[in-house]
């Protein structure tokens, strides 16, 4: 048994902070959340004094690309270094992500199911993974690996990452099935271009027709897989929502059609805005990317505000990978800057994020029976959410009750038995 005692608790449910709280952990799960006096614990309990600190659920990134390490074509196509080096680089990123308090990550393409297995078997350290493997899109969509000049990728396709290009309506269901067969936990698709897409395929340019998207979502749901959809604006955004996807990724131009927000709220479709990646795009050396990112900025902020007001649940996601691997908690700061309160932004990275993944019964909040995925923060993130980006402030990380990172000595905490 472990007991984290004396902390301020932010439990991920949206409730305000609870001072002087103790969290009791037995095996992998939370046994109790209480204010019970320390003298009443069993003699063999490991008491960890975290007075003056804050306990949070393990943080969750709902949109990352853990195996991507740059936007240039050489890195996108995997020809910049040996595959073994890239694999080890990715393993290091997974380890660092967990050490910063991110105990779960949904990977939005590029990470094969072997990394998930390696973490579960203890071969490498990393967060709990929900993997999509690839992006399903039609010919010419963002999942179609072509260069700006039109040449296809010159590297043989990785059999662990199935080809997500759909050639016709008849091809939709078989592609979904092949992706699931390869180990996908979630289906990632795209109904629009993006800020970093080729010049002729931007944020409001469509991909997929409604009948194709309906076939995709029907097949994914029949196989008990959720659908996360890259959709920024225009016709493709409307099609994604009409087809019944489970989350809209980016959604920058949702403000242009407010009725879509009402539909999202009614159907329980999550909004994963990924502000962090567009901050990066606004500094791109490519003019068309900079211009797109600048143009969508105010729309994006307004989309978040209107979505929240309409009752749409927000989930935090960085879309990291292409722009390197900054601290994942950068997105929490971005959400606050865009208009959420710190408490709401933290919920977007904990309780709501777990719901977005369909894993709310397992983790995301600090409640009895949940997996003991917890972080202890030296300081108060409600006063300054940027402390979650500071490694020195992430004092302790627990994943399933086991210590994944321990900086308690630097934080000045005392451990011992009762």
Short mmCIF file of C-alpha atoms in Angstrom, two decimals:
data_model
loop_
_atom_site.label_atom_id
_atom_site.label_comp_id
_atom_site.label_asym_id
_atom_site.label_seq_id
_atom_site.Cartn_x
_atom_site.Cartn_y
_atom_site.Cartn_z
CA UNK A 1 0.00 0.00 0.00
CA UNK A 2 1.13 3.53 -0.82
CA UNK A 3 -0.38 6.67 0.68
CA UNK A 4 0.15 10.09 -0.86
CA UNK A 5 -0.82 12.43 1.97
CA UNK A 6 -1.29 16.11 2.62
CA UNK A 7 -1.67 17.33 -0.95
CA UNK A 8 -4.05 19.61 -2.77
CA UNK A 9 -6.09 17.35 -5.08
CA UNK A 10 -7.39 18.27 -8.53
CA UNK A 11 -9.26 15.10 -9.41
CA UNK A 12 -10.02 15.63 -13.12
CA UNK A 13 -13.81 15.65 -12.72
CA UNK A 14 -14.07 19.41 -12.96
CA UNK A 15 -14.45 19.83 -9.20
CA UNK A 16 -12.41 22.50 -7.49
CA UNK A 17 -9.19 21.73 -5.59
CA UNK A 18 -9.49 19.72 -2.39
CA UNK A 19 -6.85 20.58 0.24
CA UNK A 20 -5.30 18.16 2.73
CA UNK A 21 -6.20 15.05 0.74
CA UNK A 22 -4.69 11.58 0.91
CA UNK A 23 -4.81 9.10 -1.97
CA UNK A 24 -4.49 5.45 -0.98
CA UNK A 25 -3.07 3.04 -3.55
CA UNK A 26 -3.16 -0.73 -3.34
CA UNK A 27 -1.58 -2.76 -6.13
CA UNK A 28 -2.40 -0.90 -9.36
CA UNK A 29 -5.53 0.94 -8.27
CA UNK A 30 -6.81 3.75 -6.11
CA UNK A 31 -8.32 2.27 -2.96
CA UNK A 32 -9.51 5.50 -1.37
CA UNK A 33 -9.44 9.28 -1.58
CA UNK A 34 -9.73 10.61 1.95
CA UNK A 35 -8.72 13.11 4.64
CA UNK A 36 -8.11 10.31 7.15
CA UNK A 37 -5.45 11.19 9.79
CA UNK A 38 -2.01 9.74 9.14
CA UNK A 39 -1.90 7.78 12.40
CA UNK A 40 -4.67 5.49 11.25
CA UNK A 41 -2.77 3.91 8.35
CA UNK A 42 -1.54 0.28 8.59
CA UNK A 43 1.97 -0.18 9.92
CA UNK A 44 3.29 -1.46 6.59
CA UNK A 45 1.90 1.43 4.55
CA UNK A 46 4.43 3.46 2.57
CA UNK A 47 3.60 7.04 3.47
CA UNK A 48 4.67 9.67 0.97
CA UNK A 49 4.33 13.17 2.34
CA UNK A 50 3.38 15.52 -0.47
CA UNK A 51 2.21 18.42 1.66
CA UNK A 52 2.16 21.70 -0.22
CA UNK A 53 2.03 19.92 -3.57
CA UNK A 54 -0.76 19.06 -6.00
CA UNK A 55 -1.97 15.61 -6.99
CA UNK A 56 -3.45 15.28 -10.48
CA UNK A 57 -4.60 12.35 -12.59
CA UNK A 58 -1.94 11.29 -15.06
CA UNK A 59 -2.11 13.68 -18.00
CA UNK A 60 -3.37 12.56 -21.43
CA UNK A 61 -2.45 13.75 -24.92
CA UNK A 62 -5.27 12.83 -27.31
CA UNK A 63 -3.39 13.68 -30.50
CA UNK A 64 0.32 13.00 -30.84
CA UNK A 65 2.67 11.50 -33.42
CA UNK A 66 5.26 9.82 -31.25
CA UNK A 67 7.21 8.22 -34.12
CA UNK A 68 7.38 11.39 -36.20
CA UNK A 69 10.43 13.60 -35.72
CA UNK A 70 10.07 16.35 -38.33
CA UNK A 71 7.99 17.68 -41.22
CA UNK A 72 10.54 17.50 -44.02
CA UNK A 73 9.98 14.76 -46.60
CA UNK A 74 13.11 12.81 -45.66
CA UNK A 75 11.80 12.37 -42.13
CA UNK A 76 8.21 11.83 -43.18
CA UNK A 77 9.31 9.09 -45.56
CA UNK A 78 11.84 7.59 -43.13
CA UNK A 79 14.93 7.99 -45.29
CA UNK A 80 16.92 10.34 -43.05
CA UNK A 81 18.34 7.62 -40.79
CA UNK A 82 18.30 3.84 -40.27
CA UNK A 83 15.04 2.39 -39.04
CA UNK A 84 16.78 1.09 -35.92
CA UNK A 85 17.92 4.59 -35.00
CA UNK A 86 14.44 5.96 -35.55
CA UNK A 87 12.95 3.22 -33.39
CA UNK A 88 15.32 4.01 -30.53
CA UNK A 89 14.65 7.72 -30.95
CA UNK A 90 10.94 7.06 -30.64
CA UNK A 91 11.47 4.90 -27.56
CA UNK A 92 13.34 7.78 -25.93
CA UNK A 93 10.48 10.17 -26.67
CA UNK A 94 8.00 7.72 -25.13
CA UNK A 95 10.14 7.48 -21.98
CA UNK A 96 10.46 11.26 -21.69
CA UNK A 97 6.74 11.76 -22.23
CA UNK A 98 5.89 9.44 -19.35
CA UNK A 99 8.46 11.10 -17.10
CA UNK A 100 6.68 14.43 -17.65
CA UNK A 101 3.45 13.03 -16.24
CA UNK A 102 1.72 11.91 -19.44
CA UNK A 103 0.51 8.45 -18.56
CA UNK A 104 -1.67 7.98 -21.68
CA UNK A 105 -1.28 9.09 -25.30
CA UNK A 106 -3.45 8.56 -28.36
CA UNK A 107 -1.13 8.37 -31.35
CA UNK A 108 -2.65 9.86 -34.49
CA UNK A 109 -0.55 7.89 -37.02
CA UNK A 110 3.00 6.65 -37.46
CA UNK A 111 3.46 4.54 -34.33
CA UNK A 112 3.06 0.81 -34.91
CA UNK A 113 1.41 -1.56 -32.45
CA UNK A 114 4.77 -3.04 -31.49
CA UNK A 115 5.56 -0.03 -29.32
CA UNK A 116 2.37 -0.58 -27.35
CA UNK A 117 3.30 -4.22 -26.84
CA UNK A 118 6.87 -3.29 -25.82
CA UNK A 119 5.54 -0.93 -23.15
CA UNK A 120 3.01 -3.45 -21.86
CA UNK A 121 5.74 -6.11 -21.63
CA UNK A 122 8.13 -3.75 -19.85
CA UNK A 123 10.71 -3.70 -22.62
CA UNK A 124 10.62 0.10 -22.74
CA UNK A 125 9.08 2.80 -20.56
CA UNK A 126 6.20 4.83 -21.89
CA UNK A 127 2.59 5.92 -21.45
CA UNK A 128 -0.46 3.78 -22.10
CA UNK A 129 -0.95 3.93 -25.84
CA UNK A 130 -4.02 4.11 -28.03
CA UNK A 131 -2.71 3.68 -31.58
CA UNK A 132 -4.23 4.46 -34.98
CA UNK A 133 -1.24 3.31 -37.11
CA UNK A 134 -2.06 5.37 -40.22
CA UNK A 135 -4.33 8.07 -41.64
CA UNK A 136 -7.14 6.81 -43.84
CA UNK A 137 -7.89 9.25 -46.65
CA UNK A 138 -8.80 9.17 -50.36
CA UNK A 139 -6.30 9.57 -53.17
CA UNK A 140 -4.79 13.02 -52.79
CA UNK A 141 -5.73 13.27 -49.11
CA UNK A 142 -3.27 13.79 -46.27
CA UNK A 143 -2.77 10.04 -45.93
CA UNK A 144 -1.54 9.78 -49.53
CA UNK A 145 2.26 9.81 -49.38
CA UNK A 146 3.22 11.94 -52.36
CA UNK A 147 5.77 14.72 -52.72
CA UNK A 148 4.80 18.26 -53.80
CA UNK A 149 5.90 17.33 -57.34
CA UNK A 150 3.58 14.33 -57.36
CA UNK A 151 6.07 11.50 -56.85
CA UNK A 152 5.05 8.68 -54.54
CA UNK A 153 7.19 7.73 -51.56
CA UNK A 154 10.25 5.82 -52.79
CA UNK A 155 10.53 3.67 -49.65
CA UNK A 156 8.81 0.25 -49.50
CA UNK A 157 5.69 0.43 -47.36
CA UNK A 158 6.08 -0.64 -43.74
CA UNK A 159 3.85 -3.73 -43.27
CA UNK A 160 3.28 -2.71 -39.64
CA UNK A 161 1.66 0.53 -40.85
CA UNK A 162 -0.98 -0.41 -43.44
CA UNK A 163 -1.61 1.78 -46.47
CA UNK A 164 -4.52 4.06 -45.59
CA UNK A 165 -5.28 5.32 -49.11
CA UNK A 166 -8.84 4.59 -50.21
CA UNK A 167 -9.38 4.29 -53.97
CA UNK A 168 -13.19 4.11 -54.05
CA UNK A 169 -16.28 3.59 -51.92
CA UNK A 170 -15.88 -0.17 -52.28
CA UNK A 171 -12.38 0.10 -50.83
CA UNK A 172 -13.38 1.86 -47.59
CA UNK A 173 -14.43 -1.09 -45.46
CA UNK A 174 -11.51 -3.36 -46.44
CA UNK A 175 -9.03 -0.60 -45.59
CA UNK A 176 -10.61 -0.13 -42.14
CA UNK A 177 -10.48 -3.88 -41.56
CA UNK A 178 -6.82 -4.11 -42.57
CA UNK A 179 -5.91 -1.27 -40.21
CA UNK A 180 -7.73 -2.96 -37.34
CA UNK A 181 -6.10 -6.29 -38.22
CA UNK A 182 -2.70 -4.61 -37.89
CA UNK A 183 -3.51 -3.56 -34.33
CA UNK A 184 -5.25 -0.18 -34.47
CA UNK A 185 -7.20 0.79 -31.35
CA UNK A 186 -8.77 3.79 -33.07
CA UNK A 187 -9.39 4.74 -36.69
CA UNK A 188 -7.77 7.99 -37.84
CA UNK A 189 -9.11 9.57 -41.01
CA UNK A 190 -9.09 12.94 -42.75
CA UNK A 191 -11.89 14.79 -44.58
CA UNK A 192 -9.95 18.01 -45.34
CA UNK A 193 -6.45 19.19 -46.04
CA UNK A 194 -4.43 20.98 -43.39
CA UNK A 195 -2.20 23.95 -42.75
CA UNK A 196 0.90 21.95 -43.69
CA UNK A 197 -0.67 20.20 -46.71
CA UNK A 198 0.53 20.82 -50.26
CA UNK A 199 -0.43 24.25 -51.65
CA UNK A 200 -3.47 22.95 -53.56
CA UNK A 201 -5.03 21.11 -50.58
CA UNK A 202 -5.69 23.46 -47.69
CA UNK A 203 -7.76 23.53 -44.48
CA UNK A 204 -11.14 23.92 -46.18
CA UNK A 205 -10.50 21.69 -49.19
CA UNK A 206 -12.45 18.47 -48.95
CA UNK A 207 -11.54 14.80 -48.99
CA UNK A 208 -14.06 11.92 -48.86
CA UNK A 209 -17.72 12.07 -49.79
CA UNK A 210 -20.48 11.53 -47.27
CA UNK A 211 -21.20 7.96 -48.42
CA UNK A 212 -17.52 7.07 -48.04
CA UNK A 213 -17.34 8.55 -44.54
CA UNK A 214 -20.55 6.84 -43.48
CA UNK A 215 -19.10 3.52 -44.62
CA UNK A 216 -15.89 4.25 -42.70
CA UNK A 217 -17.60 5.13 -39.42
CA UNK A 218 -20.07 2.25 -39.70
CA UNK A 219 -17.27 -0.26 -40.23
CA UNK A 220 -15.10 1.19 -37.47
CA UNK A 221 -17.97 1.17 -34.98
CA UNK A 222 -18.91 -2.38 -36.00
CA UNK A 223 -15.38 -3.34 -35.01
CA UNK A 224 -15.69 -1.40 -31.73
CA UNK A 225 -13.23 1.27 -32.81
CA UNK A 226 -13.74 5.00 -32.39
CA UNK A 227 -13.08 7.39 -35.24
CA UNK A 228 -10.86 10.45 -34.86
CA UNK A 229 -11.14 12.74 -37.86
CA UNK A 230 -8.76 15.42 -39.08
CA UNK A 231 -11.17 18.12 -40.27
CA UNK A 232 -10.49 21.85 -40.25
CA UNK A 233 -13.34 23.48 -42.14
CA UNK A 234 -15.60 23.63 -45.14
CA UNK A 235 -17.56 20.76 -46.64
CA UNK A 236 -15.24 18.11 -45.21
CA UNK A 237 -15.86 19.26 -41.64
CA UNK A 238 -19.62 19.02 -42.10
CA UNK A 239 -19.31 15.57 -43.70
CA UNK A 240 -17.27 14.26 -40.76
CA UNK A 241 -19.90 15.35 -38.25
CA UNK A 242 -22.82 14.11 -40.35
CA UNK A 243 -21.10 10.74 -40.71
CA UNK A 244 -20.86 10.36 -36.92
CA UNK A 245 -17.16 10.46 -36.12
CA UNK A 246 -16.24 10.40 -32.43
CA UNK A 247 -13.84 13.34 -32.35
CA UNK A 248 -13.01 16.29 -34.55
CA UNK A 249 -9.29 16.94 -34.66
CA UNK A 250 -8.30 20.60 -35.22
CA UNK A 251 -11.77 21.95 -36.17
CA UNK A 252 -10.35 25.42 -36.77
CA UNK A 253 -13.32 26.78 -38.72
CA UNK A 254 -16.16 25.39 -36.62
CA UNK A 255 -17.14 28.98 -35.82
CA UNK A 256 -18.30 29.45 -39.41
CA UNK A 257 -21.11 26.91 -38.96
CA UNK A 258 -22.34 27.12 -35.35
CA UNK A 259 -25.06 24.55 -36.02
CA UNK A 260 -22.30 21.95 -36.31
CA UNK A 261 -21.36 22.63 -32.70
CA UNK A 262 -24.91 21.88 -31.58
CA UNK A 263 -24.73 18.61 -33.53
CA UNK A 264 -21.41 17.73 -31.89
CA UNK A 265 -22.81 18.40 -28.42
CA UNK A 266 -25.94 16.36 -29.12
CA UNK A 267 -23.99 13.41 -30.49
CA UNK A 268 -21.18 13.52 -27.93
CA UNK A 269 -18.49 14.30 -30.51
CA UNK A 270 -15.30 15.57 -28.85
CA UNK A 271 -13.29 18.56 -30.03
CA UNK A 272 -9.49 18.17 -30.00
CA UNK A 273 -8.29 21.62 -31.17
CA UNK A 274 -4.48 21.08 -31.13
CA UNK A 275 -3.53 24.76 -30.78
CA UNK A 276 0.15 23.98 -30.22
CA UNK A 277 0.84 22.83 -33.77
CA UNK A 278 -0.52 26.04 -35.30
CA UNK A 279 1.78 28.16 -33.15
CA UNK A 280 4.56 26.22 -34.84
CA UNK A 281 3.06 26.61 -38.32
CA UNK A 282 2.93 30.38 -37.92
CA UNK A 283 6.73 30.30 -37.88
CA UNK A 284 7.06 27.99 -40.91
CA UNK A 285 9.63 28.91 -43.59
CA UNK A 286 6.97 28.04 -46.22
CA UNK A 287 4.74 31.04 -47.02
CA UNK A 288 1.57 29.05 -47.75
CA UNK A 289 1.77 27.31 -44.36
CA UNK A 290 2.41 30.57 -42.48
CA UNK A 291 -0.50 32.26 -44.24
CA UNK A 292 -2.91 29.41 -43.51
CA UNK A 293 -1.91 29.30 -39.85
CA UNK A 294 -2.32 33.05 -39.50
CA UNK A 295 -5.69 33.04 -41.26
CA UNK A 296 -7.21 30.36 -39.05
CA UNK A 297 -5.96 31.77 -35.75
CA UNK A 298 -8.95 33.89 -34.72
CA UNK A 299 -11.39 31.37 -36.17
CA UNK A 300 -9.73 28.66 -34.08
CA UNK A 301 -10.00 30.60 -30.83
CA UNK A 302 -13.62 31.50 -31.54
CA UNK A 303 -14.37 27.86 -32.40
CA UNK A 304 -13.11 26.76 -28.99
CA UNK A 305 -15.16 29.36 -27.15
CA UNK A 306 -18.33 28.58 -29.06
CA UNK A 307 -17.80 24.82 -28.74
CA UNK A 308 -17.41 25.06 -24.99
CA UNK A 309 -20.47 27.30 -24.69
CA UNK A 310 -22.47 24.81 -26.76
CA UNK A 311 -21.58 21.96 -24.40
CA UNK A 312 -19.00 20.23 -26.58
CA UNK A 313 -16.37 18.43 -24.52
CA UNK A 314 -12.80 19.54 -25.17
CA UNK A 315 -9.82 17.16 -25.16
CA UNK A 316 -6.19 18.28 -25.17
CA UNK A 317 -3.87 17.19 -27.97
CA UNK A 318 -0.61 18.66 -29.21
CA UNK A 319 -0.33 17.17 -32.72
CA UNK A 320 3.35 16.93 -31.79
CA UNK A 321 5.89 15.03 -33.87
CA UNK A 322 6.12 17.04 -37.04
CA UNK A 323 7.12 20.09 -35.03
CA UNK A 324 9.39 18.08 -32.77
CA UNK A 325 8.36 16.91 -29.33
CA UNK A 326 7.82 19.94 -27.09
CA UNK A 327 6.43 19.43 -23.61
CA UNK A 328 2.95 18.00 -24.11
CA UNK A 329 1.57 20.33 -21.44
CA UNK A 330 2.17 23.21 -23.86
CA UNK A 331 -1.33 22.46 -25.15
CA UNK A 332 -2.80 23.07 -21.68
CA UNK A 333 -1.22 26.52 -21.71
CA UNK A 334 -2.60 27.10 -25.23
CA UNK A 335 -6.11 26.18 -24.09
CA UNK A 336 -5.91 28.70 -21.26
CA UNK A 337 -4.68 31.41 -23.62
CA UNK A 338 -7.60 30.59 -25.93
CA UNK A 339 -10.15 31.12 -23.19
CA UNK A 340 -10.52 28.10 -20.91
CA UNK A 341 -9.86 28.45 -17.20
CA UNK A 342 -6.90 26.48 -15.84
CA UNK A 343 -9.33 24.03 -14.20
CA UNK A 344 -11.18 23.50 -17.48
CA UNK A 345 -7.92 23.06 -19.39
CA UNK A 346 -6.73 20.46 -16.86
CA UNK A 347 -10.00 18.60 -17.25
CA UNK A 348 -9.42 18.60 -21.02
CA UNK A 349 -6.12 16.81 -20.35
CA UNK A 350 -7.52 14.36 -17.79
CA UNK A 351 -11.19 13.45 -17.31
CA UNK A 352 -12.51 14.63 -20.67
CA UNK A 353 -9.45 13.26 -22.45
CA UNK A 354 -10.06 9.81 -20.97
CA UNK A 355 -13.67 9.98 -22.18
CA UNK A 356 -12.45 10.93 -25.65
CA UNK A 357 -10.34 7.78 -25.67
CA UNK A 358 -13.23 5.69 -24.35
CA UNK A 359 -11.14 4.80 -21.30
CA UNK A 360 -12.92 6.86 -18.62
CA UNK A 361 -13.71 3.74 -16.58
CA UNK A 362 -9.99 3.02 -16.26
CA UNK A 363 -8.24 6.35 -15.74
CA UNK A 364 -8.49 10.12 -16.17
CA UNK A 365 -9.85 10.98 -12.72
CA UNK A 366 -8.71 10.35 -9.16
CA UNK A 367 -11.49 8.12 -7.91
CA UNK A 368 -11.78 4.84 -6.05
CA UNK A 369 -11.27 1.84 -8.33
CA UNK A 370 -9.46 3.73 -11.10
CA UNK A 371 -5.93 2.82 -12.13
CA UNK A 372 -3.41 4.71 -10.01
CA UNK A 373 -2.08 6.86 -12.85
CA UNK A 374 -1.13 9.96 -10.89
CA UNK A 375 1.29 12.85 -10.87
CA UNK A 376 2.46 14.99 -7.98
CA UNK A 377 3.31 18.56 -8.92
CA UNK A 378 5.49 20.89 -6.87
CA UNK A 379 3.30 23.98 -7.01
CA UNK A 380 -0.23 24.92 -8.02
CA UNK A 381 -1.08 24.49 -11.72
CA UNK A 382 -4.30 26.45 -11.20
CA UNK A 383 -2.13 29.46 -10.46
CA UNK A 384 0.33 28.78 -13.27
CA UNK A 385 -0.31 25.96 -15.74
CA UNK A 386 3.14 26.42 -17.28
CA UNK A 387 4.72 24.60 -14.31
CA UNK A 388 3.50 21.39 -15.97
CA UNK A 389 6.13 22.02 -18.66
CA UNK A 390 8.95 22.23 -16.10
CA UNK A 391 10.57 18.84 -15.34
CA UNK A 392 11.65 20.08 -11.91
CA UNK A 393 8.01 20.62 -10.97
CA UNK A 394 6.88 17.08 -11.89
CA UNK A 395 7.89 15.61 -8.55
CA UNK A 396 6.42 12.12 -8.88
CA UNK A 397 4.78 10.11 -11.64
CA UNK A 398 2.90 6.90 -10.92
CA UNK A 399 1.58 4.59 -13.62
CA UNK A 400 -0.61 1.80 -12.30
CA UNK A 401 0.74 2.51 -8.81
CA UNK A 402 4.34 1.99 -9.85
CA UNK A 403 6.85 4.84 -9.79
CA UNK A 404 7.65 5.96 -13.34
CA UNK A 405 9.60 9.11 -12.38
CA UNK A 406 10.71 10.40 -8.99
CA UNK A 407 12.09 13.87 -8.39
CA UNK A 408 10.86 13.98 -4.80
CA UNK A 409 14.27 14.75 -3.31
CA UNK A 410 14.47 17.90 -5.42
CA UNK A 411 10.93 18.76 -4.36
CA UNK A 412 11.78 18.32 -0.69
CA UNK A 413 9.22 15.61 0.13
CA UNK A 414 9.62 13.02 2.88
CA UNK A 415 8.90 9.34 2.44
CA UNK A 416 8.71 6.56 4.98
CA UNK A 417 6.36 4.21 6.82
CA UNK A 418 3.68 5.16 9.29
#
